[in-house]
Every structure is written in C-alpha cells, then in structure tokens.
Coordinates of C-alpha atoms in Angstrom, one line a residue:
Chain A
M29 CA 0.0 0.0 0.0
A30 CA 1.3 3.4 -0.9
R31 CA 2.0 5.8 2.0
L32 CA 0.6 9.3 2.1
S33 CA 4.1 10.6 2.0
D34 CA 4.6 8.8 -1.3
Y35 CA 2.1 11.2 -3.0
I36 CA 3.9 14.4 -2.0
I37 CA 6.7 14.5 -4.5
P38 CA 4.7 13.4 -7.6
A39 CA 1.9 15.8 -6.6
V40 CA 4.2 18.8 -6.2
M41 CA 5.9 17.9 -9.5
G42 CA 2.7 17.5 -11.3
G43 CA 1.2 20.7 -9.8
I44 CA 4.2 22.8 -10.7
L45 CA 4.4 21.6 -14.3
F46 CA 0.6 21.9 -14.8
Y47 CA 0.6 25.5 -13.6
G48 CA 3.6 26.2 -15.8
L49 CA 1.8 24.9 -18.9
F50 CA -1.4 26.7 -17.9
R51 CA 0.6 30.0 -17.7
R52 CA 2.3 29.2 -21.0
V53 CA 5.8 29.2 -19.5
D54 CA 8.7 27.6 -21.4
V55 CA 8.6 24.7 -19.0
F56 CA 11.5 22.7 -20.3
G57 CA 13.8 25.7 -20.8
S58 CA 13.0 27.0 -17.3
F59 CA 13.6 23.6 -15.8
L60 CA 17.0 23.3 -17.5
D61 CA 18.0 26.8 -16.3
G62 CA 17.1 25.9 -12.7
A63 CA 18.7 22.4 -12.9
K64 CA 22.0 24.1 -14.0
E65 CA 21.9 26.2 -10.9
G66 CA 21.2 23.1 -8.8
L67 CA 24.3 21.4 -10.3
M68 CA 26.4 24.5 -9.6
T69 CA 25.3 24.5 -6.0
S70 CA 26.2 20.8 -5.6
M71 CA 29.7 21.5 -7.0
R72 CA 30.1 24.4 -4.7
I73 CA 29.6 22.4 -1.6
M74 CA 32.0 19.6 -2.8
P75 CA 35.3 21.0 -1.4
A76 CA 33.8 21.7 2.0
L77 CA 32.2 18.3 2.1
V78 CA 35.6 16.6 1.3
A79 CA 37.3 18.5 4.1
L80 CA 34.6 17.8 6.7
M81 CA 33.8 14.2 5.8
T82 CA 37.5 13.5 6.0
A83 CA 37.7 15.2 9.4
V84 CA 34.6 13.3 10.7
G85 CA 35.8 10.0 9.3
M86 CA 39.2 10.4 11.0
F87 CA 37.6 11.6 14.2
K88 CA 35.4 8.6 14.3
A89 CA 38.2 6.1 13.4
S90 CA 40.5 7.4 16.2
G91 CA 37.8 6.8 18.8
A92 CA 37.5 10.5 19.5
L93 CA 33.8 10.5 18.5
D94 CA 33.0 7.8 21.1
I95 CA 34.7 9.8 23.8
L96 CA 32.9 13.0 22.8
T97 CA 29.6 11.1 22.7
W98 CA 30.3 9.6 26.1
V99 CA 31.3 12.9 27.7
L100 CA 28.1 14.5 26.4
S101 CA 25.7 11.7 27.4
P102 CA 24.5 13.5 30.5
V103 CA 23.4 16.5 28.3
A104 CA 21.7 14.0 26.0
S105 CA 19.8 12.4 28.7
L106 CA 18.8 15.8 30.1
L107 CA 17.4 16.7 26.7
Q108 CA 15.9 13.2 26.1
L109 CA 18.0 12.9 23.0
P110 CA 19.8 9.7 21.8
R111 CA 23.4 10.6 22.6
E112 CA 24.6 9.5 19.2
V113 CA 22.9 12.5 17.6
L114 CA 24.5 15.1 19.9
P115 CA 27.6 15.7 17.6
L116 CA 25.1 16.6 14.9
A117 CA 23.2 19.0 17.2
I118 CA 26.5 20.7 18.0
L119 CA 27.6 21.2 14.4
R120 CA 24.2 21.9 12.9
P121 CA 24.0 25.6 13.8
I122 CA 27.6 26.2 12.8
S123 CA 28.3 24.5 9.5
G124 CA 25.9 23.2 6.9
S125 CA 28.5 20.9 5.3
G126 CA 29.8 19.8 8.7
A127 CA 26.3 18.8 9.7
M128 CA 25.8 17.0 6.4
A129 CA 29.0 15.0 7.0
I130 CA 28.0 13.9 10.5
F131 CA 24.4 13.2 9.4
Q132 CA 25.7 11.0 6.5
D133 CA 27.9 9.2 9.1
I134 CA 25.0 8.6 11.4
L135 CA 22.8 7.2 8.6
Q136 CA 25.7 4.8 7.5
S137 CA 26.4 3.7 11.1
Y138 CA 22.9 3.2 12.5
G139 CA 20.7 3.1 9.4
P140 CA 18.0 5.6 8.3
D141 CA 15.1 3.6 9.6
T142 CA 16.2 3.3 13.2
T143 CA 15.3 5.7 16.0
I144 CA 18.8 7.3 15.9
G145 CA 18.6 7.6 12.1
R146 CA 15.2 9.1 12.2
V147 CA 15.9 11.6 15.0
A148 CA 19.0 12.7 13.1
S149 CA 16.9 13.1 9.9
V150 CA 14.3 15.2 11.6
M151 CA 17.0 17.4 13.2
Q152 CA 18.7 17.8 9.9
G153 CA 15.5 18.6 8.0
S154 CA 14.0 21.0 10.5
T155 CA 16.9 23.2 11.5
E156 CA 19.1 25.7 9.7
T157 CA 22.8 26.8 9.8
T158 CA 21.9 29.5 12.3
F159 CA 25.3 31.3 12.6
Y160 CA 25.8 31.4 8.9
T161 CA 22.3 32.9 8.3
I162 CA 22.9 35.6 10.9
A163 CA 26.3 36.5 9.5
V164 CA 25.0 36.7 5.9
Y165 CA 21.8 38.6 6.6
Y166 CA 23.3 41.2 9.0
G167 CA 26.4 41.4 6.8
A168 CA 24.3 43.1 4.2
T169 CA 23.4 45.9 6.6
Q170 CA 25.3 48.3 8.8
V171 CA 24.1 46.6 12.0
Q172 CA 26.8 46.1 14.6
K173 CA 24.6 45.2 17.6
T174 CA 22.3 42.2 16.8
R175 CA 20.7 42.5 20.2
H176 CA 18.7 39.3 21.1
T177 CA 19.0 37.7 17.6
L178 CA 21.4 34.9 18.6
P179 CA 19.8 33.9 21.9
S180 CA 16.4 33.7 20.2
A181 CA 17.7 31.8 17.2
L182 CA 19.6 29.3 19.4
T183 CA 16.5 28.8 21.6
G184 CA 14.7 27.8 18.4
D185 CA 17.5 25.3 17.5
L186 CA 17.3 23.8 21.0
V187 CA 13.5 23.4 20.8
G188 CA 14.0 21.9 17.4
F189 CA 16.4 19.2 18.7
V190 CA 14.3 18.3 21.7
M191 CA 11.1 18.1 19.5
S192 CA 12.9 15.9 16.9
A193 CA 13.4 13.2 19.4
L194 CA 10.0 13.7 20.9
M195 CA 8.2 13.5 17.6
V196 CA 10.1 10.5 16.4
R197 CA 9.2 8.7 19.6
L198 CA 5.5 9.7 19.2
I199 CA 5.1 8.8 15.6
F200 CA 7.3 5.8 15.1
S201 CA 6.9 3.7 18.3
Chain B
M29 CA 35.6 29.1 13.4
M30 CA 35.5 26.3 10.8
T31 CA 39.3 26.4 10.6
W32 CA 39.4 25.5 14.3
I33 CA 36.8 22.8 14.0
F34 CA 38.4 21.3 10.9
S35 CA 42.0 21.3 12.1
G36 CA 41.0 20.5 15.7
M37 CA 39.2 17.4 14.7
I38 CA 42.0 16.1 12.5
L39 CA 44.8 16.9 15.0
L40 CA 42.8 15.3 17.9
S41 CA 42.2 12.2 15.6
V42 CA 46.0 11.9 14.9
V43 CA 46.9 12.2 18.6
L44 CA 44.2 9.9 19.8
G45 CA 44.8 7.5 17.0
I46 CA 48.4 7.1 18.0
A47 CA 47.5 6.8 21.7
N48 CA 44.8 4.2 21.0
G49 CA 46.8 2.3 18.5
R50 CA 44.2 3.0 15.9
I51 CA 46.4 5.2 13.6
G52 CA 46.0 2.6 10.8
E53 CA 42.2 3.1 10.9
V54 CA 42.6 6.8 11.0
S55 CA 44.9 6.7 8.0
A56 CA 42.4 4.5 6.0
A57 CA 39.5 6.8 7.0
A58 CA 41.4 9.9 5.7
L59 CA 41.8 8.3 2.3
S60 CA 38.4 6.6 2.0
E61 CA 36.2 9.4 3.4
S62 CA 37.5 12.0 1.0
G63 CA 36.5 9.8 -1.9
K64 CA 33.1 9.1 -0.3
A65 CA 32.5 12.8 -0.1
I66 CA 32.7 13.1 -3.9
T67 CA 30.4 10.1 -4.4
L68 CA 27.9 11.6 -2.0
V69 CA 27.8 15.0 -3.8
I70 CA 27.4 13.3 -7.2
G71 CA 24.6 11.2 -5.8
L72 CA 22.9 14.3 -4.4
A73 CA 23.4 16.4 -7.5
G74 CA 20.6 14.7 -9.4
V75 CA 17.9 15.5 -6.8
M76 CA 19.3 19.0 -6.4
C77 CA 19.1 19.6 -10.2
L78 CA 15.6 18.1 -10.3
W79 CA 14.3 20.3 -7.5
S80 CA 16.0 23.5 -8.6
G81 CA 14.6 22.9 -12.1
L82 CA 11.1 22.5 -10.8
M83 CA 11.3 25.5 -8.6
N84 CA 12.5 27.6 -11.4
V85 CA 9.4 26.6 -13.4
A86 CA 7.3 27.5 -10.3
E87 CA 9.0 30.9 -10.2
K88 CA 8.7 31.7 -13.9
S89 CA 5.1 30.8 -13.9
G90 CA 4.3 33.1 -10.9
L91 CA 3.4 30.2 -8.6
T92 CA 5.9 31.4 -6.0
Q93 CA 4.3 34.9 -5.9
K94 CA 0.8 33.4 -5.7
F95 CA 2.0 31.3 -2.9
S96 CA 3.6 34.2 -1.1
R97 CA 0.2 36.1 -1.2
F98 CA -1.4 33.1 0.5
F99 CA 0.3 33.8 3.9
S100 CA 0.7 37.6 3.9
P101 CA -2.0 37.8 6.6
V102 CA 0.3 35.9 9.0
L103 CA 3.3 38.1 8.1
R104 CA 1.1 41.2 8.7
L105 CA 0.6 39.9 12.2
L106 CA 4.3 39.2 12.8
F107 CA 5.5 42.5 11.3
R108 CA 2.8 44.7 12.9
G109 CA 2.9 48.3 11.6
L110 CA 4.9 47.4 8.5
D111 CA 3.0 48.6 5.4
P112 CA 2.0 45.4 3.6
D113 CA 2.5 47.1 0.2
S114 CA 6.0 48.2 1.0
R115 CA 9.0 46.7 -0.8
A116 CA 10.2 45.4 2.6
A117 CA 7.0 43.4 3.1
K118 CA 7.1 42.1 -0.4
A119 CA 10.7 40.9 -0.1
I120 CA 9.9 39.3 3.2
S121 CA 6.9 37.3 1.8
M122 CA 8.9 36.2 -1.2
N123 CA 11.7 35.1 1.0
V124 CA 9.3 33.1 3.2
A125 CA 7.7 31.5 0.1
A126 CA 11.2 30.6 -1.3
N127 CA 12.2 29.1 2.1
L128 CA 9.0 27.0 2.3
L129 CA 9.5 25.6 -1.1
G130 CA 13.1 24.8 -0.4
L131 CA 14.4 27.3 -2.9
G132 CA 17.6 28.0 -1.0
N133 CA 19.3 29.7 -4.0
A134 CA 16.5 32.2 -4.3
A135 CA 15.8 32.7 -0.6
T136 CA 19.1 34.2 0.4
P137 CA 19.2 37.0 -2.2
L138 CA 15.5 37.8 -1.4
G139 CA 16.4 37.8 2.3
I140 CA 19.3 40.1 1.8
A141 CA 17.0 42.4 -0.2
A142 CA 14.5 42.3 2.6
M143 CA 17.2 43.2 5.2
R144 CA 18.3 46.2 3.0
E145 CA 14.7 47.4 2.9
L146 CA 14.3 47.0 6.7
E147 CA 17.5 48.9 7.2
L148 CA 15.8 51.9 5.5
L149 CA 13.1 51.8 8.2
N150 CA 15.6 51.4 11.0
P151 CA 16.2 54.7 12.9
T152 CA 19.5 53.4 14.4
P153 CA 21.3 51.7 11.6
S154 CA 24.0 50.2 13.8
V155 CA 21.5 48.5 16.1
A156 CA 19.2 45.7 14.8
S157 CA 15.5 46.7 14.7
N158 CA 12.7 44.4 16.0
Y159 CA 11.6 43.8 12.4
M160 CA 15.1 42.7 11.4
I161 CA 15.4 40.3 14.4
T162 CA 12.0 38.8 13.7
F163 CA 12.9 38.3 10.1
V164 CA 16.4 36.8 10.7
V165 CA 15.1 34.4 13.4
L166 CA 12.4 33.3 11.0
N167 CA 15.2 32.3 8.6
T168 CA 17.4 30.6 11.2
A169 CA 14.5 28.4 12.2
S170 CA 14.0 26.3 9.1
L171 CA 10.8 26.8 7.2
Q172 CA 11.3 24.1 4.6
L173 CA 8.1 22.1 3.7
I174 CA 10.0 19.4 1.8
P175 CA 13.6 18.8 2.9
T176 CA 14.7 17.2 -0.3
T177 CA 18.4 17.0 0.5
T178 CA 17.7 15.2 3.8
A179 CA 15.4 12.8 2.0
A180 CA 17.9 12.2 -0.8
L181 CA 20.5 11.3 1.8
R182 CA 18.0 9.0 3.5
L183 CA 17.2 7.3 0.2
Q184 CA 20.9 6.8 -0.5
A185 CA 21.4 5.2 2.9
G186 CA 18.6 2.7 2.0
A187 CA 15.6 4.2 3.8
A188 CA 12.3 2.3 3.0
A189 CA 10.3 5.5 2.7
P190 CA 12.7 8.5 2.8
F191 CA 9.8 10.9 3.3
D192 CA 8.2 9.1 6.3
I193 CA 9.9 11.7 8.5
L194 CA 7.8 14.6 7.0
P195 CA 5.1 14.9 9.7
A196 CA 7.7 14.9 12.4
V197 CA 9.8 17.5 10.5
W198 CA 6.7 19.8 10.1
V199 CA 5.7 19.6 13.7
T200 CA 9.3 20.2 14.8
S201 CA 9.7 23.1 12.4
I202 CA 6.5 24.7 13.6
C203 CA 7.6 24.4 17.2
S204 CA 11.0 25.9 16.6
V205 CA 9.5 28.8 14.5
I206 CA 7.0 29.5 17.3
S207 CA 9.7 29.4 19.9
V208 CA 12.0 31.8 18.0
L209 CA 9.2 34.3 17.5
V210 CA 8.1 34.1 21.1
M211 CA 11.8 34.6 22.3
A212 CA 12.3 37.5 19.9
K213 CA 9.2 39.1 21.2
L214 CA 9.9 38.5 24.9
L215 CA 13.6 39.5 24.7
S216 CA 12.8 42.6 22.7
H217 CA 11.8 44.3 25.9
T218 CA 15.1 43.5 27.6
T219 CA 17.2 44.8 24.8
R220 CA 15.0 47.7 23.7
N221 CA 16.8 50.2 21.5
G222 CA 14.7 53.0 22.6
L223 CA 13.4 54.3 19.3
P224 CA 10.1 53.3 17.6
E225 CA 10.5 51.9 14.1
L226 CA 9.7 54.3 11.3
A227 CA 6.7 53.9 9.1
R228 CA 8.5 55.3 6.1
P229 CA 12.0 54.8 4.7
R230 CA 14.7 56.9 6.4
R231 CA 16.4 57.6 3.1
G232 CA 14.5 58.1 -0.1
G233 CA 17.3 57.6 -2.5
A234 CA 17.3 53.8 -2.5
H235 CA 13.7 53.6 -3.7
G236 CA 14.4 55.5 -7.0

C-alpha cells in the first residue's frame, strides 16, 4: 500500500508543471536553467564536504567521536535525545557541510530507519545553519549590535532538537 | 571558526589514533572518506538539479508569488505596523515563500534584499531593529516544507520511505518557528533600542 508521503513529490511535480503549462511558461527551458543552478550548488559544496567528511571519518576512526559522545551523554539524557545525535546537534547551527558529513555518518552507522537515524533526519530537516544565516543577513546591513537575535535563534534550535526526538518517539513507536 | 573545528578534529584524531593504537584506521579513513564525499555529492546532484529545475518553473510561472500572497495575513501579524505594500513586506513574503519551497538559492538574495529594505526603516542603523530580528530568526528556524536534500541522503542510505519523517519535520519546524518568534518578542523588551520603528523609509534615494 502506498503511504501518504509517497504522494507528496509526484503531486508537487505535477502541480508545478501543470501550472507552468497553464501559464504558458517555457517549462522545459526554465527547468533546465534551474537544474543548471542546482548542479552548480552541488559542485560548490563539494570542497567543504571533502574537508569535513574526512575530518569526521578520522575523528570517528580514532575513537574521539566515542569519547565525545560519552562525555556528552549527561546532556543528551537531560534533553531526552539519543546521545549518538549530539555531535550533529552541536555542528548543525555552525556548519551546513559539517552537519551533512555527520548526518551521513549517522545514517551509515545506525541506518536511516532506526530511532537514531530518524531523530537525526528530523533534526537535519527541521533546523538551519543559524550562525551562517545571521552572518550573511546582517552582513548586508550596517548593523553592529544584533541584540537578542542569537539567543532567540539558538532557543529555536534547542527546541527543534528536543522536539525531533519527541516527535520520532511519538510517531514511530 | 570552521578552521578551528576542521583542524582541531584532525589533530585530535591523529593524537588519539596514536594513543589508542588506531592510527591505521585513522589513515584509512582519511583516504576513503575524501573519496566518499565526492560520491555523495554526485549522488545528491541529481535531486538538487531536479528540485532546482522544478522550482525555477514555479518561479517563472508566478506560482511562488501566488504562494507568497497566501500567507501575507500571517506576516502582517508578525510585522505589525509594516506597510503590507512596502518593498520590505514584499521581499519578506517572497523570502518566506522561497524558504517554504526549499528554494535556498532564491531565498538568500531575497532575504538580503528584505534586510536592506528593513534597514531603511531602522532609525538606528548600527543596532538591529525588531523587524530585522523577527525576520532573521524566521530564517534561522528552518521553514522548509519538503527537505529534499535530507530525504535524498536517507534514500541513498537505503531508507524504505525517505519521506516518512515529514510529519515529524513539520511539527518540529512549527515548534521551533513559534519558539524563536516568542523569544524574539519577549527579549525585545530586555534589549530595547529606545526608538520606535519608522513607518516610512529613512532615506528616499534607494527607492528611486
């Protein structure tokens, strides 16, 4: 039986193409222009991903990741998070490629359809690279004092992490 | 910051690898992971192309704009006092629409445009205004409806239904968006900058 979530992508694709045809847009040409941009984005993240996946891989192989996870396990149990996802929670607000490298490692080590894999997926899908966003957006203005921007944004990240674990427990168990 | 994280992780791995007698594994990981990174990006590139292509069609056909009008009442509530027909309000709603659709490439330039417009309404340009803070935290809390990259990574890792996490992602996103907005509102009284926001642009030149 098809899941409800199986309908989302085909429905969005169909809807967008239908509306494009209806409005007489050059659907294929626009698609190719956009796809080219997508390809460039992928290539742009490649060097950072090489750097950070290598770092994460070495970090894990040396046993450092196990030590970090063990040190952080009291924080994890306080937040009701599986402790294996804490490295992701730490890196997620700081670096998009770093988070992607850790996320990939979690998926490979624990599998995507386990509790750990799912919590990591929800965290990855529902949070942003907070520090980067703040830097880029205020960088375009003359603002020097960002006032309560960072504390508010980090509260949101924390709520996101705690809710990820909570929602996965509620929905998948 | 990333310099420290990157070199710190590698230096620590080398030291610990030697201490634990796992330097062989560390060496192997360095060589294999760099290769895996390339494989990963190539695997992801297809989904990124597909999605960016579709979203470009959505933008060209005016669907994104139509979509942005759909939630302008909510934005009016969040940016109370901001003229809904102002360029700032339009840039904000387009940015939110682009974010919801996962149009990262379009969202950032629109967001920067919105920040520049909000700056014109800011009586103290060196201090962030409440509008700016609300807007930035709306962007740091993820608004994405369909996290395609995350789903593509799940698919590659062998997930049975890569999108089965969607309901959990939505609820989590809504909670984090609500919490940033509440925090931004609550804390605005503790870090008040003293001046009310202007209803009209401070400088007229940029609108010409």
